[in-house]
Structures are given as C-alpha cells and as structure tokens.
Amino acid sequence: MDSLTLTNEMVVVLVLLGFTVFLFVSEVVRVDFAAILVMIILGGISYIPGLEGVSDINLLFEGFSSNAVLSIIAVMIIGAGLDKTGLLNSLAGVILKFGSSSENRIIPIVSATVGVISSFLQNVGAAALFIPVVSRISARTNVPLSRLLMPMGFCAILGGTMTMVGSSPLILLNDLIINTNSMIAEKHRMETFGLFSVTPIGATLVVAGIAYFVILGKWFLPTVGAREDATTAQSMKEYVKQLYGVDADVFEIVIPDNHPLYGETYADIMGAFKFYVIASYHQGQKWLAPSVDTEILTPCRLALLGESQRIREFATTFNLDIDPEMTVFGHDFEVDKSGIAEIVIPPNSRLVGKCAREISLRKTYGLNLLAIHRGEENLSYAEGKDDLASQLGLIKFQAGDSLVVQTQWTSLSRLTKDRDFVVITTEFPQDEWRTKKVGWALIFCLISLALILFTDMRLSWCLFVGACGMIATKVLSIDEAYHAIGWNTVFLLASLIPLGQAVQNTGTAEWIAFQVLQLLDGWPIWGIQAGVAIMATFFTLVMSNVGATVLLVPLAVSIAIPIGANPAIFALTVAISTSNSFLIPTHQVNALIMGPGGYKVIDFVRTGGIMTVLFLVVSLAMLNLVF
C-alpha cells in the first residue's frame, strides 16, 4: 500500500472526530444535540477556502432521508401498531410465564429471542419491536428498564452476525468478495459464503453476550432509578408507605371447601387482621373490588392487600395456603394493570358528606379505599385501631380529603373525567387495546417482513408499506404514529451520517488504516488478524458499518495474501467486526435504546467496553476454529 499524505482536510476531520468523542463522553450537552452541533460545524467548515472538500454542503442534511433513518422511523410506527393491539403485551406475558420476575431469567429469554429474530430481520428493527415488550416486562416485575434494554439491544446487534442476511456488512460481503476477485490472481480468489456459514460464530457471540449479562450484569448493568415523584404509578407504592403507613403487597389466598370461614363477610376478616380484600374468585367467576359486605363462599380464592406479616398470620390462623404464583389474580394485579393511586375530593363533589359504603365506592367506582388523609391526620387500617379498622368505610368525606385507593388503571382512567374526583396520580398506563385490529396489524407486519426477506426492494420502502398500512386501517392514527417516533434517535443518527461520510471521502479513514498497517508489519498472522478486527471495530464507531466494510475488506484481502493467510477469512473478520459497536451510542440500536433506558454515554463505555473485548476474543477464536 502506497504511503498517504496527511492533508489539511484530514487534519480537520480528525480534530472534529476528537471533538465529537469529547462531547459524547463528557455529555456537556445531550448527545443528540451534540450530533446536530457537529453536523452544523462540519457544514460551516466546508465554506472555508481550501476546505471545501471536507463536506458537500448540498448533501449535509441527506442523512434525514437516508435508508437507515427512514427504516427506523417506519419500524417505530410498526412497533407502536403491534403494541396498540395488545400483541406485544401478550408476548410480554408469555415471556414472564417462563421468566417469572427474575432478572437473570428474563434477560436470557428476551435476549435470545431478539438475537434469533435479528438474524433475519435488521437488528434495529428487532430492537425497536421489542422495546415496548421489555418496557411492559419491566413494569410488571419492577426490574429497572435500564437493566433489561441494554442486554436486549446488545444481543440484537450480536444476532445480526448469525446469518449472511442479518446485518448490512454481511449482506455486502459476498458482493465485495466477487469484486475483489476480479482484481487479484486466480490462485488467491475466494469462495463466497453460504447463508448459514457464519451461524456458529454468531450463535456463540449471542450465547457469550447473554452469559456476560447474567454473570456480570449485577455489577456492570446500569440501574437508572425511577423518579421519586409521588404522581407516578411506579413510585406510588413507596410514596404511600412513607406518607400513610400503608404497606401494599398483594397475596392470593386459597380457601378450601367447607372451611370455617364460610359465611363470614369480608368486613369481618378485614377488621380483625387489618388488610384489604381486593378481589375474589368462586366457581369460575371473578370479582374485582367486591363489596365488603360480601359473604365468603367456599371453595374460593381471595386477593388480599396489606402487610405481609398480617396476611401470613391470617393464613396460619385459619390453616390457609398462599399461592405464590397468583394463578388466578396474577394478571389482574400486575403493575401495568392496577396499583395504588391518590385522589382528592373537591369542594363541589357530590360525595362530600357521604361515606364509602353509602356510595358503594368499590362497586360503583372500582376503588378499594385504603386510607384517608385529612389535614394532619392519616386514617387507615395500618393505624392498628380496631374501631378505625371496622369504620373506615363509614367515615363521611369532606372537601379536600385525599383518598388512597387500590384500583385498576382502567377504572382510574374513567375517574379523570369525573368531576366528583381530582386524580392526583397522573402517570399510569392508560392503554385501550384495539384487539379488533390485531388482524390488520399482523397482516401489514408480515407483508413488510416478506418484502424484506424475499425481494430486493429498498428496506425503508418495505417497512413504510407496513407502517402506512397500519395507519390506513386505523390500527394507529397519524398523530399516534408521529408520537411513536423517537425524534431524538432520528436526529442523533441523521446528524452523524455527514461526519462518517467526511471520514471516508477525505481519505481520513484510509490514512488511519495505513497507519495501523504500518504498526502491524512483521506481526504473526493471528496478531495481524486481531489488528484488522480492532481496526474494523474502531471504524464502525466513527462511520457507518457499511462504509467501514466497503473500505476495509479490500485492505484486509491485500494484507492477507502477502503473509500467506486466507483472504476470505480476513474479509469475513472485517464484516463480523463491524458489528462490534458497543462503546458509544453511534450504532442505530444503541441510539434507539438510549432514550427509553435513560442511559448516559458513560454507561455504554463501562458496560460496552467489556462487551467489546469479549466480542473480539470470541469472534477471533470462532473464526479460526470454524474456518
């Protein structure tokens, strides 16, 4: 390779690269704004005499119409459509059935599923579809979303290495090999790779990634805590416990046939043991928020809410079983279905002067009254006063009373339109599933997948067919589609594309590659192959993985032939290593999960740093073992 001269344009691009990395790592401004800022600076530099070649100002904003960015927008809309029909919620339920609420069981199931899907579907598409699934799993299990999204995202990237259609670099590789063969001697010409030639390598990478998060995730996965705001559904339980002294845990109790409790009322056992009966099940019928005057019919199951110690004491006293799996009520009292809320009685409410039993608060509004906050006084079963325990439902409401209730979110959503209440808890799930649109959502999702897998049509067009189909059939409204798009992700990726093009078009990438090759001169074959892998890893961080592959595959082949190495394996090393993009959120998948996960760049540096090293070690070992 002939020596390359460092030009002024290259120097400017190198400085701008360093500035970009500084902005990303230091986070003095948000990363999406940092990307926009770099794009604007790049355009300004192009107006300086002598530096016109750094960037074409007429193409500066071309990234916003790029295939990758438009594909992400379409996938976000498709994902929102599938979510709106309840399909993704059902998928979350299936995963929870096998994964329970354990982080170490959920991560392998979710990550492996996404990894397999991304081996045929573009990894960013697989990740985008699973973000709402993971979000619902997080809500149901109280496992922080930040501890689930990163394993899912990383394994989506890793899954792209499982087939030759799983990632753009691998899709390009065979074409690059054919082109390169025309320029080298016949004895060195390479065979193209089959669809599943890389499967052992990709599958091992996915397994290694899952093992990393299961074994070491405890220390390296970031935990982004929920806000302490009392108005959020997720933090309401702790807020209520601190302010009202009400400890709200739900248990399912099994009462057998002909039990001595037969004929007792819910009010009787609630008053005696200071807990709440919030649901009942008898002879195939289920009642949520049943009346406290209801008699116990056996056999039955009751959902009890209160302190663990008191409920266990009740179970022991009457020789009752506690169902830890909550077989009957588990779905009804998941965090995204129901919870604790706070509402206020306004001065003009028709409920002023009336009590909970008089208005049938449970039956009429679906509210289980747990406590009343009046002035400086808290009134609840948790006070431990027998008279209060039996009379809470008879206390007449006054204007300004704050009521702590356990309720289904659908019931609370209806109360937001009722003038007799002011709902204080504002951030709670308010989804209304459009189950009648499931068929349309599936049809257009499958149409997009079929177009992607079985035609050569542009990826973004294929995906927009599905997105537009969902809007046309009213799976989503156009406003909901706009709302589903993560614009911070769109601007982050679109704004970085001109920088990647500048790195390639000015010859900066080729100059960096030349310097690396000079350093590798005289190394053993395995060392040079590792150097090529590291170089490809670096390039995919600062430019598109497609650009890095196009640039480095011919270089890797030209390195391999003189040292007696297999040029096809060196070419494959590049195509595999351009998926090793975990250090900073420049990869489309990392940019996609950054906002929902609440991650900072340092989280990717810390967690992704180990993943980067693990990827290098495993991929190089498998490349040499398989080939």
XYZ file of C-alpha atoms in Angstrom:
627
model
C 0.000 0.000 0.000
C 1.452 3.346 -1.047
C 2.147 5.947 1.609
C -0.612 8.502 2.174
C -0.006 12.174 2.865
C -1.913 13.829 5.696
C -3.815 16.762 4.171
C -5.374 19.795 5.841
C -8.823 18.323 5.252
C -7.805 15.114 7.035
C -6.461 17.090 9.995
C -9.735 18.996 10.297
C -11.757 15.766 10.193
C -9.512 14.148 12.820
C -9.941 17.160 15.111
C -13.703 17.076 14.586
C -13.730 13.351 15.382
C -11.903 14.025 18.638
C -14.320 16.862 19.451
C -17.293 14.556 18.810
C -15.920 11.859 21.104
C -15.299 14.521 23.783
C -18.899 15.766 23.550
C -20.257 12.229 23.714
C -18.162 11.114 26.678
C -18.346 14.334 28.708
C -22.051 14.895 27.931
C -21.695 18.642 28.435
C -24.700 18.724 26.111
C -27.164 15.976 25.216
C -25.760 13.534 22.685
C -28.473 14.212 20.107
C -27.758 17.945 20.276
C -24.015 17.186 20.182
C -24.538 15.310 16.890
C -26.547 18.214 15.453
C -23.836 20.662 16.587
C -21.086 18.614 14.904
C -23.114 18.473 11.680
C -23.536 22.265 11.668
C -19.821 22.800 12.368
C -18.981 20.395 9.542
C -21.144 22.398 7.163
C -19.563 25.678 8.285
C -16.053 24.330 7.731
C -16.977 23.476 4.142
C -17.373 27.206 3.400
C -13.755 27.925 4.403
C -11.472 28.330 1.350
C -9.257 25.282 0.931
C -11.544 23.037 2.997
C -14.435 22.751 0.564
C -13.798 19.028 0.196
C -14.469 18.226 3.854
C -18.201 18.024 3.228
C -20.651 18.751 0.431
C -22.944 21.390 1.909
C -25.675 20.407 -0.564
C -25.723 16.899 0.915
C -25.282 17.912 4.566
C -28.843 17.051 5.577
C -29.089 13.975 3.381
C -28.909 11.794 6.474
C -32.513 12.648 7.293
C -33.610 10.892 4.121
C -31.177 8.004 4.449
C -32.390 4.435 4.193
C -31.313 3.658 7.771
C -33.048 6.621 9.410
C -36.278 6.198 7.440
C -36.250 2.475 8.273
C -36.023 3.274 11.979
C -38.977 5.670 11.726
C -41.084 3.022 9.968
C -40.133 0.313 12.467
C -41.107 2.563 15.385
C -44.541 3.064 13.834
C -44.982 -0.669 13.169
C -43.935 -1.441 16.742
C -46.442 1.072 18.105
C -49.168 -0.515 15.996
C -48.429 -4.009 17.273
C -48.325 -2.652 20.808
C -51.654 -0.841 20.441
C -53.434 -4.084 19.576
C -52.120 -5.781 22.710
C -49.949 -8.263 20.808
C -46.713 -7.146 22.408
C -48.346 -7.125 25.817
C -49.357 -10.750 25.248
C -45.797 -11.562 24.190
C -44.559 -9.955 27.406
C -46.943 -12.203 29.318
C -45.581 -15.331 27.606
C -42.007 -14.315 28.428
C -42.959 -13.658 32.054
C -44.603 -17.068 32.253
C -41.204 -18.667 31.717
C -39.003 -15.925 33.122
C -41.003 -15.170 36.268
C -39.816 -11.887 37.809
C -36.148 -12.831 37.965
C -33.763 -10.562 36.077
C -31.405 -13.472 35.432
C -34.216 -15.493 33.830
C -35.814 -12.665 31.853
C -32.539 -11.498 30.252
C -31.690 -14.849 28.558
C -35.239 -15.342 27.237
C -35.612 -11.815 25.844
C -32.044 -11.576 24.545
C -32.078 -14.977 22.860
C -35.435 -14.245 21.217
C -34.255 -10.892 19.875
C -30.950 -12.423 18.777
C -32.703 -15.058 16.653
C -35.128 -12.504 15.151
C -32.326 -10.094 14.268
C -30.502 -12.851 12.381
C -33.154 -12.479 9.670
C -34.594 -9.028 10.367
C -32.347 -5.945 10.566
C -31.130 -5.664 14.165
C -32.533 -2.168 14.660
C -35.952 -3.453 13.576
C -35.846 -6.337 16.054
C -34.762 -3.994 18.855
C -37.446 -1.418 18.035
C -40.184 -4.051 18.101
C -39.043 -5.355 21.472
C -38.686 -2.028 23.296
C -42.399 -1.918 24.239
C -42.282 -5.618 25.190
C -39.335 -5.064 27.517
C -40.988 -1.917 28.877
C -44.062 -3.899 29.872
C -41.960 -6.665 31.415
C -40.135 -4.023 33.464
C -43.440 -2.555 34.641
C -44.802 -5.945 35.667
C -41.688 -7.125 37.503
C -40.311 -3.818 38.848
C -36.946 -4.745 37.284
C -35.489 -1.388 36.115
C -35.878 -0.915 32.364
C -32.224 0.109 32.138
C -31.173 -3.376 33.254
C -33.176 -5.083 30.509
C -32.854 -2.817 27.469
C -29.068 -2.929 27.157
C -28.840 -6.759 27.102
C -31.701 -6.819 24.594
C -30.064 -4.178 22.394
C -26.591 -5.697 22.516
C -27.953 -9.159 21.657
C -29.903 -7.648 18.744
C -26.547 -6.449 17.390
C -24.909 -9.809 18.089
C -27.792 -11.677 16.446
C -27.033 -9.867 13.199
C -23.892 -11.989 12.895
C -25.810 -15.283 12.820
C -26.661 -15.294 9.103
C -25.384 -13.630 5.957
C -28.568 -11.512 5.817
C -28.516 -10.461 9.469
C -26.509 -7.249 9.049
C -25.647 -4.883 6.221
C -21.888 -5.690 6.266
C -22.560 -9.428 5.878
C -25.103 -8.756 3.118
C -22.422 -6.756 1.280
C -19.582 -9.178 1.906
C -20.195 -11.639 -0.955
C -20.517 -8.788 -3.474
C -17.256 -7.279 -2.185
C -15.545 -10.673 -2.473
C -16.703 -11.043 -6.094
C -15.456 -7.535 -6.924
C -12.124 -8.143 -5.198
C -11.644 -11.480 -7.012
C -11.554 -9.613 -10.306
C -8.509 -7.679 -9.100
C -6.360 -10.479 -7.632
C -4.578 -13.525 -9.028
C -6.700 -16.572 -9.765
C -4.936 -18.740 -7.182
C -5.935 -16.301 -4.443
C -9.571 -15.933 -5.450
C -12.112 -16.534 -2.717
C -15.317 -18.584 -2.449
C -18.428 -16.724 -1.359
C -20.143 -17.637 1.907
C -23.450 -19.505 2.297
C -26.438 -18.169 4.236
C -25.564 -20.072 7.419
C -21.756 -20.136 7.094
C -21.403 -17.675 9.968
C -24.091 -19.195 12.217
C -21.658 -20.975 14.603
C -19.805 -17.675 15.110
C -22.941 -15.574 15.595
C -24.642 -18.103 17.859
C -21.562 -18.287 20.071
C -21.428 -14.480 20.260
C -25.081 -14.338 21.339
C -24.517 -17.009 23.994
C -21.395 -15.203 25.211
C -23.332 -11.927 25.387
C -26.148 -13.488 27.394
C -23.662 -15.172 29.742
C -21.880 -11.847 30.244
C -25.061 -10.096 31.350
C -26.286 -12.969 33.513
C -22.960 -13.480 35.288
C -21.518 -9.963 35.396
C -24.608 -7.843 34.791
C -25.080 -7.442 38.526
C -22.024 -5.181 38.585
C -21.928 -3.638 35.111
C -25.533 -3.062 34.051
C -26.631 0.494 34.891
C -29.595 0.998 37.203
C -31.445 4.165 36.303
C -33.819 4.726 39.206
C -37.423 5.736 38.846
C -38.363 9.277 39.705
C -39.374 9.901 43.279
C -42.377 11.941 42.162
C -45.494 10.825 44.013
C -47.651 11.310 40.941
C -46.063 8.408 39.068
C -47.669 4.998 39.183
C -44.323 3.218 39.549
C -43.223 5.129 42.668
C -46.677 5.385 44.264
C -46.294 2.324 46.461
C -43.256 3.670 48.320
C -44.787 7.141 48.472
C -47.971 5.777 50.084
C -45.998 3.650 52.513
C -43.956 6.643 53.709
C -46.834 9.142 53.907
C -49.717 6.960 55.036
C -48.019 3.941 56.579
C -49.920 1.638 54.213
C -47.792 -1.303 53.069
C -49.354 -2.523 49.828
C -48.367 -6.064 48.856
C -50.845 -8.386 47.121
C -51.255 -12.086 48.036
C -53.561 -14.806 46.733
C -55.165 -16.935 49.444
C -56.810 -20.311 48.777
C -59.839 -21.131 50.955
C -60.930 -24.797 50.576
C -64.478 -26.143 50.517
C -66.380 -26.393 53.826
C -63.899 -24.116 55.577
C -64.927 -22.490 58.910
C -64.730 -19.043 57.226
C -67.800 -19.914 55.152
C -70.463 -17.246 55.673
C -68.112 -14.662 57.202
C -68.046 -11.282 55.462
C -65.014 -9.619 54.004
C -65.512 -6.789 56.504
C -65.171 -9.303 59.369
C -61.739 -10.583 58.359
C -60.553 -7.156 57.171
C -61.350 -5.602 60.542
C -59.744 -8.434 62.507
C -56.473 -8.679 60.578
C -56.044 -5.129 59.150
C -55.788 -5.994 55.471
C -57.985 -5.496 52.398
C -59.898 -7.990 50.273
C -59.487 -6.527 46.790
C -60.730 -9.410 44.631
C -62.472 -12.760 44.917
C -62.929 -15.875 42.793
C -65.644 -18.528 43.198
C -66.977 -21.195 40.818
C -65.273 -19.733 37.771
C -66.379 -16.139 38.419
C -64.047 -13.314 39.378
C -64.940 -10.051 41.113
C -62.563 -7.099 41.352
C -63.206 -4.616 44.173
C -66.082 -6.653 45.714
C -68.335 -5.178 48.396
C -67.023 -5.526 51.955
C -70.406 -6.939 52.981
C -69.979 -9.921 50.648
C -70.052 -13.313 52.371
C -67.268 -15.841 51.855
C -68.397 -18.798 49.746
C -66.168 -21.856 49.590
C -64.132 -23.062 47.825
C -62.766 -19.699 46.731
C -59.672 -17.591 46.289
C -59.180 -14.089 47.685
C -56.692 -11.402 46.673
C -55.540 -9.671 49.847
C -53.619 -6.416 50.027
C -51.699 -5.415 53.144
C -48.626 -6.092 55.227
C -47.012 -9.453 54.562
C -46.828 -10.302 58.272
C -50.567 -9.764 58.867
C -51.635 -11.759 55.824
C -49.334 -14.653 56.743
C -50.701 -14.542 60.300
C -54.231 -14.799 58.862
C -53.218 -17.762 56.680
C -51.593 -19.551 59.623
C -54.518 -18.912 61.955
C -57.047 -20.450 59.567
C -54.702 -23.037 58.009
C -54.884 -21.496 54.514
C -52.446 -21.751 51.601
C -50.815 -18.743 49.930
C -50.397 -19.203 46.168
C -47.020 -17.585 45.370
C -47.705 -17.797 41.606
C -51.023 -15.904 41.964
C -52.596 -18.314 39.498
C -55.979 -16.562 39.320
C -55.197 -12.907 40.079
C -51.622 -12.536 38.837
C -52.595 -10.871 35.558
C -55.117 -8.514 37.199
C -52.671 -7.060 39.687
C -49.574 -6.692 37.559
C -48.098 -3.214 37.766
C -49.305 -2.228 34.309
C -52.868 -3.307 35.133
C -53.509 -1.955 38.618
C -51.871 -0.229 41.558
C -52.119 2.360 44.304
C -53.377 5.836 43.470
C -54.204 9.087 45.220
C -57.355 11.089 44.529
C -58.851 14.195 46.147
C -62.468 15.112 46.922
C -63.001 18.647 45.511
C -65.346 21.187 47.218
C -68.042 20.813 44.542
C -68.077 16.997 44.676
C -71.405 15.262 45.199
C -69.577 12.866 47.541
C -68.993 15.455 50.268
C -70.891 14.326 53.360
C -71.188 10.747 52.138
C -69.147 7.666 53.106
C -67.569 4.895 51.047
C -70.211 2.307 51.927
C -73.088 4.695 51.252
C -71.949 5.308 47.675
C -70.668 1.724 47.180
C -67.186 3.025 46.370
C -65.968 -0.403 45.344
C -68.911 -1.420 43.188
C -69.584 1.988 41.627
C -66.057 3.252 41.006
C -63.847 0.164 41.339
C -61.888 1.738 44.210
C -60.606 -0.102 47.283
C -60.284 2.582 49.965
C -57.012 2.129 51.855
C -56.609 5.415 53.719
C -57.943 8.947 54.108
C -55.596 11.886 54.640
C -57.392 14.809 56.280
C -55.384 17.823 57.435
C -52.576 16.390 59.535
C -54.390 13.132 60.256
C -53.987 9.806 58.457
C -56.872 7.368 58.758
C -56.128 3.784 57.706
C -56.200 0.175 58.841
C -52.466 0.464 59.340
C -53.099 2.603 62.450
C -53.921 -0.621 64.266
C -57.117 0.681 65.893
C -59.942 -1.843 65.841
C -62.649 0.780 65.732
C -60.977 2.537 62.804
C -60.465 -0.777 61.005
C -64.171 -1.512 61.075
C -65.354 2.038 60.497
C -63.082 3.391 57.709
C -65.819 2.797 55.154
C -68.265 4.788 57.289
C -66.201 7.986 57.594
C -68.004 10.781 55.745
C -65.907 12.501 53.110
C -65.007 16.159 53.482
C -63.842 18.608 50.815
C -60.065 18.342 50.450
C -59.818 14.733 51.676
C -57.041 12.779 49.961
C -58.051 9.176 49.376
C -55.516 6.410 48.916
C -57.074 3.680 46.820
C -56.127 0.439 45.133
C -57.652 0.281 41.679
C -57.441 -0.995 38.144
C -55.867 1.619 35.880
C -58.864 1.415 33.560
C -61.104 2.457 36.460
C -58.759 5.299 37.382
C -58.707 6.467 33.767
C -62.506 6.823 33.852
C -62.274 8.877 37.056
C -60.132 11.501 35.326
C -63.345 12.568 33.553
C -65.480 12.504 36.736
C -65.955 15.915 38.381
C -66.514 14.292 41.772
C -62.808 13.405 41.932
C -59.464 15.021 41.201
C -56.976 12.298 40.256
C -53.534 13.198 41.637
C -51.728 10.140 40.266
C -51.296 11.211 36.668
C -48.680 8.920 35.138
C -50.245 5.491 34.886
C -50.877 3.111 31.958
C -53.964 4.262 30.054
C -53.809 1.822 27.147
C -57.017 0.832 25.460
C -56.244 -2.274 23.415
C -57.581 -2.249 19.873
C -57.960 -6.009 19.782
C -60.258 -5.861 16.739
C -57.290 -4.501 14.759
C -54.943 -7.406 15.573
C -55.522 -8.997 12.168
C -54.646 -5.840 10.229
C -51.553 -5.229 12.371
C -50.280 -8.770 11.759
C -51.063 -8.654 8.036
C -49.092 -5.471 7.396
C -46.225 -6.516 9.673
C -45.922 -9.811 7.773
C -46.182 -8.003 4.403
C -43.205 -5.829 5.369
C -41.201 -8.844 6.536
C -41.979 -10.751 3.347
C -40.905 -7.807 1.183
C -37.646 -7.540 3.139
C -36.803 -11.248 3.018
C -37.946 -12.185 -0.489
C -37.404 -9.074 -2.617
C -34.578 -6.660 -3.344
C -36.734 -3.612 -2.692
C -35.348 -0.784 -0.585
C -35.583 -1.595 3.134
C -37.197 1.702 4.139
C -39.875 1.328 1.431
C -40.707 -2.197 2.597
C -41.123 -1.025 6.175
C -43.177 2.029 5.249
C -45.605 -0.263 3.418
C -46.357 -1.849 6.784
C -46.414 1.472 8.646
C -48.773 3.141 6.172
C -50.964 0.047 6.091
C -51.458 0.233 9.855
C -52.405 3.907 9.656
C -54.767 3.316 6.719
C -56.594 0.529 8.591
C -56.741 2.658 11.761
C -54.561 0.409 13.868
C -52.932 3.755 14.668
C -53.978 7.313 13.957
C -51.494 9.511 12.130
C -50.993 11.560 15.307
C -50.218 8.386 17.270
C -47.738 7.416 14.565
C -45.954 10.763 14.908
C -45.925 10.347 18.694
C -44.402 6.857 18.386
C -41.299 8.178 16.641
C -38.286 8.801 18.878
C -37.135 12.028 17.308
C -34.017 12.243 19.487
C -32.847 8.954 17.936
C -33.675 10.179 14.436
C -31.688 13.411 14.859
C -28.763 11.624 16.526
C -28.296 9.176 13.670
C -29.114 11.543 10.795
C -26.708 14.176 12.125
C -23.815 11.721 12.439
C -24.062 10.439 8.866
C -22.274 13.509 7.315
C -19.335 13.027 9.705
C -18.971 9.395 8.659
C -19.044 10.440 5.028
C -16.384 13.092 5.683
C -14.137 10.484 7.333
C -14.380 8.328 4.228
C -14.482 10.922 1.422
C -11.492 12.983 2.613
C -9.276 9.900 2.796
C -9.047 10.129 6.610
C -10.234 6.542 7.034
C -7.696 5.267 4.527
C -4.932 7.273 6.239
C -5.814 5.782 9.651
C -5.884 2.293 8.132
C -2.436 2.846 6.607
C -1.002 3.878 9.993
C -2.425 0.753 11.596
C -0.991 -1.473 8.868
C 2.422 0.075 9.398
C 2.230 -0.859 13.078
C 1.190 -4.434 12.241
C 4.112 -5.024 9.888
C 6.052 -8.111 10.983
C 3.378 -9.462 13.339
C 2.294 -13.155 13.239
C -0.845 -13.967 11.237
C -3.116 -14.201 14.303
C -1.814 -10.864 15.566
C -2.420 -9.156 12.216
C -5.933 -10.647 12.066
C -6.603 -9.272 15.564
C -5.293 -5.893 14.415
C -7.672 -5.927 11.439
C -10.556 -6.763 13.792
C -9.657 -3.924 16.143
C -9.327 -1.518 13.216
C -12.779 -2.534 11.931
C -14.187 -2.052 15.449
C -12.799 1.479 15.609
C -14.030 2.420 12.154
C -17.584 1.262 12.849
C -17.692 3.639 15.836
C -16.904 6.727 13.763
C -18.538 5.912 10.438
C -21.274 3.628 9.146
C -20.624 -0.103 9.397
C -21.342 -0.330 5.660
C -18.729 2.332 4.888
C -16.207 0.629 7.160
C -16.814 -2.713 5.438
C -16.506 -1.311 1.916
C -13.256 0.428 2.862
C -11.590 -2.335 4.870
C -12.464 -5.582 3.042
C -10.134 -4.844 0.071
C -7.439 -3.708 2.527
C -7.818 -6.874 4.595
C -7.508 -9.038 1.493
C -4.389 -7.161 0.367
C -2.875 -7.736 3.829
C -3.727 -11.453 3.952
C -2.288 -12.529 0.581
C 1.389 -11.473 1.131
C 1.564 -13.088 4.608
C 0.039 -16.392 3.434
C -3.260 -16.008 5.324
C -6.685 -16.930 3.980
C -8.009 -13.707 2.390
C -11.659 -14.829 2.695
C -11.276 -15.199 6.465
C -9.684 -11.757 6.743
C -12.572 -10.325 4.720
C -15.068 -12.102 6.994
C -13.177 -10.802 10.039
C -13.914 -7.265 8.860
C -17.608 -7.952 8.157
C -18.089 -9.587 11.565
C -16.084 -6.975 13.495
C -18.081 -4.055 12.126
C -20.900 -5.317 14.379
C -18.659 -4.783 17.405
C -20.245 -1.431 18.206
C -20.998 -1.155 21.913
C -18.716 1.593 23.251
C -20.700 4.689 22.297
C -24.277 5.191 21.067
C -23.394 5.684 17.403
C -24.843 2.339 16.335
C -28.519 2.564 15.392
C -29.586 0.087 18.092
C -27.623 1.864 20.833
C -29.101 5.200 19.801
C -32.550 3.620 19.836
C -32.377 2.297 23.424
C -30.525 5.270 24.892
C -33.607 7.417 25.494
C -36.042 4.767 26.826
C -33.307 3.265 29.028
C -32.228 6.633 30.425
C -28.604 5.762 29.627
C -25.636 8.096 29.554
C -22.651 7.634 27.260
C -20.536 6.523 30.235
C -22.959 3.583 30.695
C -22.093 2.366 27.203
C -18.387 2.938 27.811
C -18.439 0.929 31.041
C -20.769 -1.907 30.030
C -19.913 -1.886 26.337
C -16.167 -1.823 26.975
C -16.186 -5.356 28.352
C -18.626 -6.457 25.648
C -16.224 -5.086 23.009
C -13.296 -7.109 24.367
C -15.474 -10.220 24.756
C -16.683 -9.839 21.153
C -13.103 -9.603 19.856
C -11.916 -12.664 21.780
C -14.910 -14.880 20.962
C -15.211 -13.869 17.292
C -11.495 -14.353 16.568
C -11.444 -17.697 18.375
C -14.522 -18.942 16.487
C -13.297 -17.630 13.113
C -10.132 -19.677 13.460
C -11.931 -22.685 14.936
C -14.686 -22.870 12.296
C -12.584 -21.944 9.257
